[in-house]
Amino acid sequence: DAGVIQSPRHEVTEMGQEVTLRCKPISGHNSLFWYRQTMMRGLELLIYFNNNVPIDDSGMPEDRFSAKMPNASFSTLKIQPSEPRDSAVYFCASSLSGQGGTQYFGPGTRLLVL
Amino acid sequence: EDKVVQSPLSLVVHEGDTVTLNCSYEVTNFRSLLWYKQEKKAPTFLFMLTSSGIEKKSGRLSSILDKKELFSILNITATQTGDSAIYLCAVRTGSSNTGKLIFGQGTTLQVKP
Protein backbone atom coordinates (compact mmCIF):
# COMPACT_ATOMS: atom_id res chain seq x y z
CA ASP A 1 0.00 0.00 0.00
CA ALA A 2 1.62 3.25 -1.17
CA GLY A 3 -0.19 5.46 1.31
CA VAL A 4 -1.23 9.02 0.56
CA ILE A 5 1.13 10.63 -1.94
CA GLN A 6 1.77 14.35 -2.03
CA SER A 7 3.85 16.47 -4.35
CA PRO A 8 5.95 18.44 -4.26
CA ARG A 9 7.48 17.70 -0.88
CA HIS A 10 9.03 21.14 -0.69
CA GLU A 11 8.14 24.33 -2.51
CA VAL A 12 9.81 27.71 -2.34
CA THR A 13 8.22 30.50 -4.30
CA GLU A 14 7.98 34.25 -4.41
CA MET A 15 5.05 36.29 -3.25
CA GLY A 16 2.46 36.67 -5.97
CA GLN A 17 3.21 33.39 -7.70
CA GLU A 18 0.70 30.62 -8.16
CA VAL A 19 1.29 27.46 -6.15
CA THR A 20 -0.32 24.08 -6.87
CA LEU A 21 -0.12 21.23 -4.39
CA ARG A 22 -1.09 17.73 -5.44
CA CYS A 23 -2.45 14.72 -3.62
CA LYS A 24 -3.17 11.12 -4.50
CA PRO A 25 -5.30 9.42 -1.82
CA ILE A 26 -5.07 5.79 -0.83
CA SER A 27 -6.75 3.67 -3.47
CA GLY A 28 -10.33 2.88 -2.49
CA HIS A 29 -10.65 5.73 -0.03
CA ASN A 30 -13.53 8.03 -0.86
CA SER A 31 -12.89 10.97 1.45
CA LEU A 32 -10.04 13.43 1.09
CA PHE A 33 -8.97 16.21 3.41
CA TRP A 34 -6.61 19.17 3.03
CA TYR A 35 -4.96 20.54 6.18
CA ARG A 36 -2.54 23.34 6.93
CA GLN A 37 -0.17 23.27 9.88
CA THR A 38 1.72 26.20 11.36
CA MET A 39 3.37 26.79 14.69
CA MET A 40 0.94 29.57 15.51
CA ARG A 41 -2.33 27.92 14.55
CA GLY A 42 -1.58 24.22 14.76
CA LEU A 43 -3.35 21.84 12.39
CA GLU A 44 -6.34 23.33 10.58
CA LEU A 45 -8.78 21.64 8.25
CA LEU A 46 -9.12 23.63 5.04
CA ILE A 47 -11.55 21.56 2.99
CA TYR A 48 -12.76 18.02 2.62
CA PHE A 49 -14.30 16.01 -0.17
CA ASN A 50 -16.56 13.00 -0.05
CA ASN A 51 -16.88 11.00 -3.28
CA ASN A 52 -15.09 13.84 -5.10
CA VAL A 53 -17.64 16.42 -3.96
CA PRO A 54 -16.54 19.29 -1.67
CA ILE A 55 -18.52 18.91 1.55
CA ASP A 56 -17.12 21.65 3.75
CA ASP A 57 -14.78 24.40 2.63
CA SER A 58 -15.37 26.67 5.61
CA GLY A 59 -11.72 26.36 6.58
CA MET A 60 -10.42 27.79 3.32
CA PRO A 61 -8.87 31.06 4.43
CA GLU A 62 -9.53 33.28 1.42
CA ASP A 63 -10.57 33.36 -2.20
CA ARG A 64 -6.92 32.95 -3.06
CA PHE A 65 -7.27 29.30 -2.07
CA SER A 66 -9.11 26.79 -4.22
CA ALA A 67 -9.27 23.00 -4.24
CA LYS A 68 -10.47 20.50 -6.79
CA MET A 69 -10.96 16.78 -6.96
CA PRO A 70 -11.58 15.85 -10.59
CA ASN A 71 -11.55 12.12 -9.87
CA ALA A 72 -11.23 9.66 -7.01
CA SER A 73 -7.46 9.42 -7.26
CA PHE A 74 -6.34 13.03 -7.53
CA SER A 75 -6.83 16.38 -5.83
CA THR A 76 -5.17 19.78 -6.04
CA LEU A 77 -4.93 22.72 -3.70
CA LYS A 78 -4.09 25.96 -5.44
CA ILE A 79 -3.01 29.29 -3.98
CA GLN A 80 -3.12 32.27 -6.33
CA PRO A 81 -1.55 34.69 -5.63
CA SER A 82 0.58 33.33 -2.82
CA GLU A 83 1.60 35.44 0.18
CA PRO A 84 4.31 34.98 2.83
CA ARG A 85 1.67 34.18 5.47
CA ASP A 86 0.70 31.12 3.42
CA SER A 87 4.01 29.52 4.41
CA ALA A 88 3.14 26.29 6.22
CA VAL A 89 3.09 22.54 5.87
CA TYR A 90 0.09 21.38 3.87
CA PHE A 91 -1.14 17.86 4.54
CA CYS A 92 -3.52 15.77 2.54
CA ALA A 93 -5.32 12.88 4.25
CA SER A 94 -7.76 10.26 3.07
CA SER A 95 -10.21 7.93 4.74
CA LEU A 96 -12.74 5.26 3.91
CA SER A 97 -16.37 5.80 4.78
CA GLY A 98 -17.33 3.56 7.62
CA GLN A 99 -13.94 3.58 9.27
CA GLY A 100 -15.28 6.11 11.67
CA GLY A 101 -12.97 8.95 10.85
CA THR A 102 -9.57 7.30 10.80
CA GLN A 103 -7.62 9.47 8.43
CA TYR A 104 -4.29 8.54 6.93
CA PHE A 105 -1.99 11.45 6.28
CA GLY A 106 0.41 12.06 3.45
CA PRO A 107 3.96 13.27 4.14
CA GLY A 108 3.01 16.90 3.62
CA THR A 109 4.23 19.70 1.39
CA ARG A 110 6.41 22.29 3.09
CA LEU A 111 5.66 25.63 1.42
CA LEU A 112 7.76 28.73 1.84
CA VAL A 113 6.59 31.95 0.22
CA LEU A 114 9.27 34.63 0.16
CA GLU B 1 -18.02 27.21 17.89
CA ASP B 2 -16.60 23.70 18.08
CA LYS B 3 -13.32 23.50 19.94
CA VAL B 4 -10.82 20.97 21.19
CA VAL B 5 -8.36 21.92 23.93
CA GLN B 6 -5.32 19.93 24.95
CA SER B 7 -3.21 20.22 28.05
CA PRO B 8 -0.47 20.59 28.89
CA LEU B 9 0.87 22.25 25.76
CA SER B 10 4.32 20.89 26.49
CA LEU B 11 5.85 18.40 28.86
CA VAL B 12 9.39 17.29 29.66
CA VAL B 13 9.92 14.00 31.49
CA HIS B 14 12.66 11.43 32.00
CA GLU B 15 12.72 7.93 30.60
CA GLY B 16 10.64 5.59 32.70
CA ASP B 17 8.17 8.23 33.83
CA THR B 18 4.43 7.89 33.25
CA VAL B 19 2.63 10.76 31.52
CA THR B 20 -1.02 11.69 31.13
CA LEU B 21 -2.13 13.93 28.32
CA ASN B 22 -5.53 15.60 28.42
CA CYS B 23 -8.03 16.52 25.75
CA SER B 24 -11.32 18.29 26.40
CA TYR B 25 -13.88 19.22 23.79
CA GLU B 26 -17.02 21.20 23.13
CA VAL B 27 -18.60 20.22 19.84
CA THR B 28 -22.00 19.68 18.33
CA ASN B 29 -22.79 16.28 16.91
CA PHE B 30 -19.87 14.37 18.42
CA ARG B 31 -19.05 11.14 16.62
CA SER B 32 -15.62 10.03 17.81
CA LEU B 33 -12.34 11.18 19.32
CA LEU B 34 -8.98 10.31 17.85
CA TRP B 35 -5.40 10.51 19.03
CA TYR B 36 -2.49 10.99 16.67
CA LYS B 37 1.28 11.05 17.19
CA GLN B 38 3.33 13.42 15.09
CA GLU B 39 7.07 13.18 15.00
CA LYS B 40 9.01 14.99 12.32
CA LYS B 41 6.57 14.33 9.52
CA ALA B 42 2.89 13.58 9.19
CA PRO B 43 0.55 12.55 12.02
CA THR B 44 0.11 8.83 12.52
CA PHE B 45 -3.04 7.32 13.95
CA LEU B 46 -3.02 5.93 17.52
CA PHE B 47 -6.56 5.41 18.80
CA MET B 48 -10.18 6.06 17.99
CA LEU B 49 -12.67 6.28 20.85
CA THR B 50 -16.42 6.32 20.51
CA SER B 51 -17.76 4.92 23.77
CA SER B 52 -17.30 6.16 27.32
CA GLY B 53 -15.33 4.17 29.82
CA ILE B 54 -13.81 1.64 27.45
CA GLU B 55 -10.04 1.74 27.55
CA LYS B 56 -8.10 1.28 24.36
CA LYS B 57 -4.60 -0.08 24.78
CA SER B 58 -1.59 -0.51 22.56
CA GLY B 59 1.60 -1.50 24.28
CA ARG B 60 2.56 1.21 26.74
CA LEU B 61 -0.11 3.58 25.43
CA SER B 62 -3.71 3.63 26.55
CA SER B 63 -6.62 6.00 26.20
CA ILE B 64 -10.11 6.43 27.56
CA LEU B 65 -13.06 8.69 26.80
CA ASP B 66 -15.58 10.32 29.13
CA LYS B 67 -18.52 11.55 27.07
CA LYS B 68 -20.32 12.93 30.09
CA GLU B 69 -17.46 15.19 31.14
CA LEU B 70 -16.34 15.70 27.53
CA PHE B 71 -12.71 14.70 27.80
CA SER B 72 -10.21 12.03 26.99
CA ILE B 73 -6.81 11.11 28.38
CA LEU B 74 -3.84 9.46 26.77
CA ASN B 75 -1.49 7.62 29.11
CA ILE B 76 2.03 6.57 28.31
CA THR B 77 3.78 4.35 30.84
CA ALA B 78 7.52 3.69 31.11
CA THR B 79 8.25 6.44 28.62
CA GLN B 80 11.14 6.12 26.17
CA THR B 81 12.99 8.74 24.16
CA GLY B 82 11.19 7.46 21.09
CA ASP B 83 7.92 8.68 22.59
CA SER B 84 9.09 12.27 22.09
CA ALA B 85 6.60 13.80 19.68
CA ILE B 86 3.57 16.04 19.39
CA TYR B 87 0.40 14.26 20.43
CA LEU B 88 -2.71 15.51 18.70
CA CYS B 89 -6.28 15.00 19.81
CA ALA B 90 -9.05 15.39 17.26
CA VAL B 91 -12.82 15.16 17.47
CA ARG B 92 -14.90 13.98 14.55
CA THR B 93 -18.18 15.75 14.02
CA GLY B 94 -20.84 15.79 11.38
CA SER B 95 -23.67 13.70 10.13
CA SER B 96 -21.96 12.12 7.17
CA ASN B 97 -20.00 8.92 7.41
CA THR B 98 -16.74 10.76 7.60
CA GLY B 99 -17.47 14.27 8.78
CA LYS B 100 -14.55 16.50 9.64
CA LEU B 101 -11.88 16.43 12.30
CA ILE B 102 -11.30 19.34 14.65
CA PHE B 103 -7.81 19.25 16.11
CA GLY B 104 -6.49 20.49 19.42
CA GLN B 105 -3.26 22.48 19.60
CA GLY B 106 -1.27 19.40 20.47
CA THR B 107 0.92 18.46 23.42
CA THR B 108 4.66 18.45 22.78
CA LEU B 109 6.26 15.67 24.79
CA GLN B 110 10.00 15.48 25.28
CA VAL B 111 11.43 12.41 26.97
CA LYS B 112 14.97 12.85 28.22
CA PRO B 113 17.36 9.92 28.69
PDB file of C-alpha atoms in Angstrom:
ATOM      1  CA  ASP A   1       0.000   0.000   0.000  1.00  0.00           C
ATOM      2  CA  ALA A   2       1.619   3.247  -1.165  1.00  0.00           C
ATOM      3  CA  GLY A   3      -0.192   5.459   1.307  1.00  0.00           C
ATOM      4  CA  VAL A   4      -1.227   9.022   0.557  1.00  0.00           C
ATOM      5  CA  ILE A   5       1.127  10.629  -1.941  1.00  0.00           C
ATOM      6  CA  GLN A   6       1.770  14.352  -2.028  1.00  0.00           C
ATOM      7  CA  SER A   7       3.846  16.467  -4.345  1.00  0.00           C
ATOM      8  CA  PRO A   8       5.952  18.441  -4.265  1.00  0.00           C
ATOM      9  CA  ARG A   9       7.477  17.703  -0.882  1.00  0.00           C
ATOM     10  CA  HIS A  10       9.026  21.137  -0.685  1.00  0.00           C
ATOM     11  CA  GLU A  11       8.143  24.326  -2.513  1.00  0.00           C
ATOM     12  CA  VAL A  12       9.809  27.711  -2.339  1.00  0.00           C
ATOM     13  CA  THR A  13       8.216  30.503  -4.299  1.00  0.00           C
ATOM     14  CA  GLU A  14       7.979  34.252  -4.414  1.00  0.00           C
ATOM     15  CA  MET A  15       5.052  36.291  -3.255  1.00  0.00           C
ATOM     16  CA  GLY A  16       2.456  36.675  -5.974  1.00  0.00           C
ATOM     17  CA  GLN A  17       3.208  33.391  -7.696  1.00  0.00           C
ATOM     18  CA  GLU A  18       0.698  30.616  -8.163  1.00  0.00           C
ATOM     19  CA  VAL A  19       1.290  27.455  -6.152  1.00  0.00           C
ATOM     20  CA  THR A  20      -0.323  24.080  -6.868  1.00  0.00           C
ATOM     21  CA  LEU A  21      -0.118  21.228  -4.387  1.00  0.00           C
ATOM     22  CA  ARG A  22      -1.088  17.731  -5.436  1.00  0.00           C
ATOM     23  CA  CYS A  23      -2.449  14.720  -3.617  1.00  0.00           C
ATOM     24  CA  LYS A  24      -3.170  11.120  -4.505  1.00  0.00           C
ATOM     25  CA  PRO A  25      -5.297   9.425  -1.821  1.00  0.00           C
ATOM     26  CA  ILE A  26      -5.066   5.794  -0.833  1.00  0.00           C
ATOM     27  CA  SER A  27      -6.746   3.667  -3.465  1.00  0.00           C
ATOM     28  CA  GLY A  28     -10.326   2.881  -2.488  1.00  0.00           C
ATOM     29  CA  HIS A  29     -10.650   5.726  -0.025  1.00  0.00           C
ATOM     30  CA  ASN A  30     -13.526   8.034  -0.861  1.00  0.00           C
ATOM     31  CA  SER A  31     -12.889  10.966   1.449  1.00  0.00           C
ATOM     32  CA  LEU A  32     -10.040  13.428   1.087  1.00  0.00           C
ATOM     33  CA  PHE A  33      -8.973  16.211   3.406  1.00  0.00           C
ATOM     34  CA  TRP A  34      -6.613  19.172   3.029  1.00  0.00           C
ATOM     35  CA  TYR A  35      -4.965  20.543   6.180  1.00  0.00           C
ATOM     36  CA  ARG A  36      -2.537  23.340   6.929  1.00  0.00           C
ATOM     37  CA  GLN A  37      -0.171  23.265   9.881  1.00  0.00           C
ATOM     38  CA  THR A  38       1.718  26.202  11.356  1.00  0.00           C
ATOM     39  CA  MET A  39       3.367  26.790  14.694  1.00  0.00           C
ATOM     40  CA  MET A  40       0.942  29.571  15.508  1.00  0.00           C
ATOM     41  CA  ARG A  41      -2.331  27.920  14.549  1.00  0.00           C
ATOM     42  CA  GLY A  42      -1.581  24.216  14.765  1.00  0.00           C
ATOM     43  CA  LEU A  43      -3.348  21.841  12.390  1.00  0.00           C
ATOM     44  CA  GLU A  44      -6.340  23.335  10.581  1.00  0.00           C
ATOM     45  CA  LEU A  45      -8.782  21.642   8.252  1.00  0.00           C
ATOM     46  CA  LEU A  46      -9.122  23.628   5.036  1.00  0.00           C
ATOM     47  CA  ILE A  47     -11.549  21.561   2.992  1.00  0.00           C
ATOM     48  CA  TYR A  48     -12.756  18.023   2.622  1.00  0.00           C
ATOM     49  CA  PHE A  49     -14.300  16.005  -0.174  1.00  0.00           C
ATOM     50  CA  ASN A  50     -16.564  12.998  -0.053  1.00  0.00           C
ATOM     51  CA  ASN A  51     -16.885  11.001  -3.277  1.00  0.00           C
ATOM     52  CA  ASN A  52     -15.088  13.836  -5.102  1.00  0.00           C
ATOM     53  CA  VAL A  53     -17.644  16.422  -3.961  1.00  0.00           C
ATOM     54  CA  PRO A  54     -16.544  19.285  -1.673  1.00  0.00           C
ATOM     55  CA  ILE A  55     -18.521  18.909   1.551  1.00  0.00           C
ATOM     56  CA  ASP A  56     -17.123  21.647   3.751  1.00  0.00           C
ATOM     57  CA  ASP A  57     -14.782  24.401   2.634  1.00  0.00           C
ATOM     58  CA  SER A  58     -15.367  26.668   5.609  1.00  0.00           C
ATOM     59  CA  GLY A  59     -11.722  26.358   6.582  1.00  0.00           C
ATOM     60  CA  MET A  60     -10.417  27.794   3.322  1.00  0.00           C
ATOM     61  CA  PRO A  61      -8.874  31.062   4.428  1.00  0.00           C
ATOM     62  CA  GLU A  62      -9.534  33.276   1.422  1.00  0.00           C
ATOM     63  CA  ASP A  63     -10.566  33.360  -2.199  1.00  0.00           C
ATOM     64  CA  ARG A  64      -6.918  32.949  -3.061  1.00  0.00           C
ATOM     65  CA  PHE A  65      -7.274  29.305  -2.070  1.00  0.00           C
ATOM     66  CA  SER A  66      -9.107  26.786  -4.217  1.00  0.00           C
ATOM     67  CA  ALA A  67      -9.272  23.002  -4.236  1.00  0.00           C
ATOM     68  CA  LYS A  68     -10.466  20.505  -6.793  1.00  0.00           C
ATOM     69  CA  MET A  69     -10.955  16.780  -6.962  1.00  0.00           C
ATOM     70  CA  PRO A  70     -11.581  15.850 -10.591  1.00  0.00           C
ATOM     71  CA  ASN A  71     -11.551  12.118  -9.871  1.00  0.00           C
ATOM     72  CA  ALA A  72     -11.230   9.663  -7.014  1.00  0.00           C
ATOM     73  CA  SER A  73      -7.462   9.421  -7.261  1.00  0.00           C
ATOM     74  CA  PHE A  74      -6.343  13.027  -7.525  1.00  0.00           C
ATOM     75  CA  SER A  75      -6.825  16.382  -5.832  1.00  0.00           C
ATOM     76  CA  THR A  76      -5.168  19.779  -6.042  1.00  0.00           C
ATOM     77  CA  LEU A  77      -4.935  22.724  -3.700  1.00  0.00           C
ATOM     78  CA  LYS A  78      -4.086  25.963  -5.445  1.00  0.00           C
ATOM     79  CA  ILE A  79      -3.007  29.292  -3.981  1.00  0.00           C
ATOM     80  CA  GLN A  80      -3.121  32.270  -6.332  1.00  0.00           C
ATOM     81  CA  PRO A  81      -1.551  34.688  -5.628  1.00  0.00           C
ATOM     82  CA  SER A  82       0.578  33.330  -2.818  1.00  0.00           C
ATOM     83  CA  GLU A  83       1.600  35.443   0.176  1.00  0.00           C
ATOM     84  CA  PRO A  84       4.308  34.979   2.826  1.00  0.00           C
ATOM     85  CA  ARG A  85       1.669  34.177   5.465  1.00  0.00           C
ATOM     86  CA  ASP A  86       0.700  31.122   3.424  1.00  0.00           C
ATOM     87  CA  SER A  87       4.012  29.522   4.412  1.00  0.00           C
ATOM     88  CA  ALA A  88       3.138  26.295   6.218  1.00  0.00           C
ATOM     89  CA  VAL A  89       3.086  22.536   5.866  1.00  0.00           C
ATOM     90  CA  TYR A  90       0.088  21.384   3.866  1.00  0.00           C
ATOM     91  CA  PHE A  91      -1.144  17.862   4.538  1.00  0.00           C
ATOM     92  CA  CYS A  92      -3.519  15.769   2.537  1.00  0.00           C
ATOM     93  CA  ALA A  93      -5.317  12.885   4.247  1.00  0.00           C
ATOM     94  CA  SER A  94      -7.764  10.262   3.074  1.00  0.00           C
ATOM     95  CA  SER A  95     -10.210   7.930   4.736  1.00  0.00           C
ATOM     96  CA  LEU A  96     -12.736   5.259   3.914  1.00  0.00           C
ATOM     97  CA  SER A  97     -16.370   5.799   4.777  1.00  0.00           C
ATOM     98  CA  GLY A  98     -17.334   3.564   7.618  1.00  0.00           C
ATOM     99  CA  GLN A  99     -13.938   3.575   9.275  1.00  0.00           C
ATOM    100  CA  GLY A 100     -15.281   6.112  11.672  1.00  0.00           C
ATOM    101  CA  GLY A 101     -12.974   8.950  10.851  1.00  0.00           C
ATOM    102  CA  THR A 102      -9.568   7.305  10.801  1.00  0.00           C
ATOM    103  CA  GLN A 103      -7.618   9.466   8.428  1.00  0.00           C
ATOM    104  CA  TYR A 104      -4.293   8.544   6.931  1.00  0.00           C
ATOM    105  CA  PHE A 105      -1.989  11.448   6.280  1.00  0.00           C
ATOM    106  CA  GLY A 106       0.415  12.063   3.455  1.00  0.00           C
ATOM    107  CA  PRO A 107       3.961  13.268   4.141  1.00  0.00           C
ATOM    108  CA  GLY A 108       3.013  16.899   3.621  1.00  0.00           C
ATOM    109  CA  THR A 109       4.234  19.702   1.390  1.00  0.00           C
ATOM    110  CA  ARG A 110       6.409  22.287   3.086  1.00  0.00           C
ATOM    111  CA  LEU A 111       5.655  25.630   1.422  1.00  0.00           C
ATOM    112  CA  LEU A 112       7.761  28.734   1.844  1.00  0.00           C
ATOM    113  CA  VAL A 113       6.594  31.948   0.225  1.00  0.00           C
ATOM    114  CA  LEU A 114       9.269  34.628   0.160  1.00  0.00           C
TER     115      LEU A 114
ATOM    116  CA  GLU B   1     -18.016  27.210  17.886  1.00  0.00           C
ATOM    117  CA  ASP B   2     -16.605  23.702  18.080  1.00  0.00           C
ATOM    118  CA  LYS B   3     -13.321  23.503  19.939  1.00  0.00           C
ATOM    119  CA  VAL B   4     -10.817  20.973  21.195  1.00  0.00           C
ATOM    120  CA  VAL B   5      -8.363  21.924  23.933  1.00  0.00           C
ATOM    121  CA  GLN B   6      -5.325  19.928  24.951  1.00  0.00           C
ATOM    122  CA  SER B   7      -3.215  20.215  28.053  1.00  0.00           C
ATOM    123  CA  PRO B   8      -0.470  20.587  28.894  1.00  0.00           C
ATOM    124  CA  LEU B   9       0.874  22.246  25.758  1.00  0.00           C
ATOM    125  CA  SER B  10       4.324  20.890  26.486  1.00  0.00           C
ATOM    126  CA  LEU B  11       5.849  18.402  28.858  1.00  0.00           C
ATOM    127  CA  VAL B  12       9.385  17.288  29.658  1.00  0.00           C
ATOM    128  CA  VAL B  13       9.920  14.000  31.486  1.00  0.00           C
ATOM    129  CA  HIS B  14      12.661  11.429  31.998  1.00  0.00           C
ATOM    130  CA  GLU B  15      12.719   7.929  30.604  1.00  0.00           C
ATOM    131  CA  GLY B  16      10.639   5.594  32.702  1.00  0.00           C
ATOM    132  CA  ASP B  17       8.167   8.233  33.834  1.00  0.00           C
ATOM    133  CA  THR B  18       4.428   7.891  33.246  1.00  0.00           C
ATOM    134  CA  VAL B  19       2.627  10.758  31.524  1.00  0.00           C
ATOM    135  CA  THR B  20      -1.022  11.686  31.129  1.00  0.00           C
ATOM    136  CA  LEU B  21      -2.131  13.930  28.316  1.00  0.00           C
ATOM    137  CA  ASN B  22      -5.526  15.602  28.415  1.00  0.00           C
ATOM    138  CA  CYS B  23      -8.027  16.518  25.747  1.00  0.00           C
ATOM    139  CA  SER B  24     -11.323  18.291  26.400  1.00  0.00           C
ATOM    140  CA  TYR B  25     -13.882  19.218  23.788  1.00  0.00           C
ATOM    141  CA  GLU B  26     -17.019  21.198  23.129  1.00  0.00           C
ATOM    142  CA  VAL B  27     -18.603  20.224  19.842  1.00  0.00           C
ATOM    143  CA  THR B  28     -22.001  19.681  18.331  1.00  0.00           C
ATOM    144  CA  ASN B  29     -22.790  16.277  16.906  1.00  0.00           C
ATOM    145  CA  PHE B  30     -19.865  14.368  18.416  1.00  0.00           C
ATOM    146  CA  ARG B  31     -19.045  11.142  16.622  1.00  0.00           C
ATOM    147  CA  SER B  32     -15.619  10.032  17.812  1.00  0.00           C
ATOM    148  CA  LEU B  33     -12.338  11.183  19.321  1.00  0.00           C
ATOM    149  CA  LEU B  34      -8.984  10.308  17.846  1.00  0.00           C
ATOM    150  CA  TRP B  35      -5.403  10.513  19.033  1.00  0.00           C
ATOM    151  CA  TYR B  36      -2.493  10.995  16.668  1.00  0.00           C
ATOM    152  CA  LYS B  37       1.280  11.047  17.191  1.00  0.00           C
ATOM    153  CA  GLN B  38       3.326  13.424  15.094  1.00  0.00           C
ATOM    154  CA  GLU B  39       7.073  13.185  14.998  1.00  0.00           C
ATOM    155  CA  LYS B  40       9.005  14.995  12.318  1.00  0.00           C
ATOM    156  CA  LYS B  41       6.575  14.329   9.524  1.00  0.00           C
ATOM    157  CA  ALA B  42       2.890  13.581   9.190  1.00  0.00           C
ATOM    158  CA  PRO B  43       0.554  12.555  12.020  1.00  0.00           C
ATOM    159  CA  THR B  44       0.114   8.828  12.522  1.00  0.00           C
ATOM    160  CA  PHE B  45      -3.039   7.318  13.947  1.00  0.00           C
ATOM    161  CA  LEU B  46      -3.016   5.934  17.519  1.00  0.00           C
ATOM    162  CA  PHE B  47      -6.561   5.412  18.797  1.00  0.00           C
ATOM    163  CA  MET B  48     -10.175   6.058  17.987  1.00  0.00           C
ATOM    164  CA  LEU B  49     -12.670   6.283  20.849  1.00  0.00           C
ATOM    165  CA  THR B  50     -16.423   6.322  20.514  1.00  0.00           C
ATOM    166  CA  SER B  51     -17.764   4.916  23.774  1.00  0.00           C
ATOM    167  CA  SER B  52     -17.302   6.161  27.317  1.00  0.00           C
ATOM    168  CA  GLY B  53     -15.333   4.166  29.822  1.00  0.00           C
ATOM    169  CA  ILE B  54     -13.810   1.636  27.453  1.00  0.00           C
ATOM    170  CA  GLU B  55     -10.041   1.741  27.549  1.00  0.00           C
ATOM    171  CA  LYS B  56      -8.103   1.280  24.355  1.00  0.00           C
ATOM    172  CA  LYS B  57      -4.600  -0.079  24.779  1.00  0.00           C
ATOM    173  CA  SER B  58      -1.586  -0.508  22.562  1.00  0.00           C
ATOM    174  CA  GLY B  59       1.601  -1.501  24.284  1.00  0.00           C
ATOM    175  CA  ARG B  60       2.562   1.213  26.743  1.00  0.00           C
ATOM    176  CA  LEU B  61      -0.108   3.584  25.426  1.00  0.00           C
ATOM    177  CA  SER B  62      -3.712   3.631  26.554  1.00  0.00           C
ATOM    178  CA  SER B  63      -6.616   6.000  26.199  1.00  0.00           C
ATOM    179  CA  ILE B  64     -10.107   6.430  27.559  1.00  0.00           C
ATOM    180  CA  LEU B  65     -13.059   8.685  26.799  1.00  0.00           C
ATOM    181  CA  ASP B  66     -15.580  10.318  29.130  1.00  0.00           C
ATOM    182  CA  LYS B  67     -18.519  11.549  27.074  1.00  0.00           C
ATOM    183  CA  LYS B  68     -20.317  12.930  30.091  1.00  0.00           C
ATOM    184  CA  GLU B  69     -17.456  15.194  31.143  1.00  0.00           C
ATOM    185  CA  LEU B  70     -16.344  15.698  27.530  1.00  0.00           C
ATOM    186  CA  PHE B  71     -12.715  14.704  27.796  1.00  0.00           C
ATOM    187  CA  SER B  72     -10.215  12.026  26.990  1.00  0.00           C
ATOM    188  CA  ILE B  73      -6.814  11.111  28.377  1.00  0.00           C
ATOM    189  CA  LEU B  74      -3.844   9.459  26.766  1.00  0.00           C
ATOM    190  CA  ASN B  75      -1.493   7.617  29.113  1.00  0.00           C
ATOM    191  CA  ILE B  76       2.029   6.568  28.313  1.00  0.00           C
ATOM    192  CA  THR B  77       3.777   4.349  30.845  1.00  0.00           C
ATOM    193  CA  ALA B  78       7.519   3.691  31.109  1.00  0.00           C
ATOM    194  CA  THR B  79       8.255   6.441  28.616  1.00  0.00           C
ATOM    195  CA  GLN B  80      11.138   6.122  26.167  1.00  0.00           C
ATOM    196  CA  THR B  81      12.995   8.743  24.161  1.00  0.00           C
ATOM    197  CA  GLY B  82      11.185   7.460  21.092  1.00  0.00           C
ATOM    198  CA  ASP B  83       7.925   8.685  22.590  1.00  0.00           C
ATOM    199  CA  SER B  84       9.092  12.268  22.093  1.00  0.00           C
ATOM    200  CA  ALA B  85       6.596  13.802  19.680  1.00  0.00           C
ATOM    201  CA  ILE B  86       3.572  16.041  19.387  1.00  0.00           C
ATOM    202  CA  TYR B  87       0.401  14.257  20.428  1.00  0.00           C
ATOM    203  CA  LEU B  88      -2.713  15.509  18.704  1.00  0.00           C
ATOM    204  CA  CYS B  89      -6.276  15.004  19.814  1.00  0.00           C
ATOM    205  CA  ALA B  90      -9.051  15.391  17.258  1.00  0.00           C
ATOM    206  CA  VAL B  91     -12.817  15.158  17.467  1.00  0.00           C
ATOM    207  CA  ARG B  92     -14.896  13.983  14.546  1.00  0.00           C
ATOM    208  CA  THR B  93     -18.185  15.754  14.019  1.00  0.00           C
ATOM    209  CA  GLY B  94     -20.841  15.791  11.379  1.00  0.00           C
ATOM    210  CA  SER B  95     -23.667  13.703  10.133  1.00  0.00           C
ATOM    211  CA  SER B  96     -21.958  12.115   7.166  1.00  0.00           C
ATOM    212  CA  ASN B  97     -19.995   8.916   7.407  1.00  0.00           C
ATOM    213  CA  THR B  98     -16.742  10.762   7.601  1.00  0.00           C
ATOM    214  CA  GLY B  99     -17.474  14.274   8.783  1.00  0.00           C
ATOM    215  CA  LYS B 100     -14.553  16.498   9.638  1.00  0.00           C
ATOM    216  CA  LEU B 101     -11.883  16.433  12.302  1.00  0.00           C
ATOM    217  CA  ILE B 102     -11.302  19.339  14.650  1.00  0.00           C
ATOM    218  CA  PHE B 103      -7.807  19.253  16.115  1.00  0.00           C
ATOM    219  CA  GLY B 104      -6.489  20.486  19.416  1.00  0.00           C
ATOM    220  CA  GLN B 105      -3.259  22.476  19.601  1.00  0.00           C
ATOM    221  CA  GLY B 106      -1.267  19.399  20.466  1.00  0.00           C
ATOM    222  CA  THR B 107       0.922  18.460  23.421  1.00  0.00           C
ATOM    223  CA  THR B 108       4.656  18.446  22.776  1.00  0.00           C
ATOM    224  CA  LEU B 109       6.261  15.672  24.795  1.00  0.00           C
ATOM    225  CA  GLN B 110      10.000  15.484  25.281  1.00  0.00           C
ATOM    226  CA  VAL B 111      11.427  12.413  26.975  1.00  0.00           C
ATOM    227  CA  LYS B 112      14.973  12.846  28.218  1.00  0.00           C
ATOM    228  CA  PRO B 113      17.363   9.916  28.686  1.00  0.00           C
TER     229      PRO B 113
END
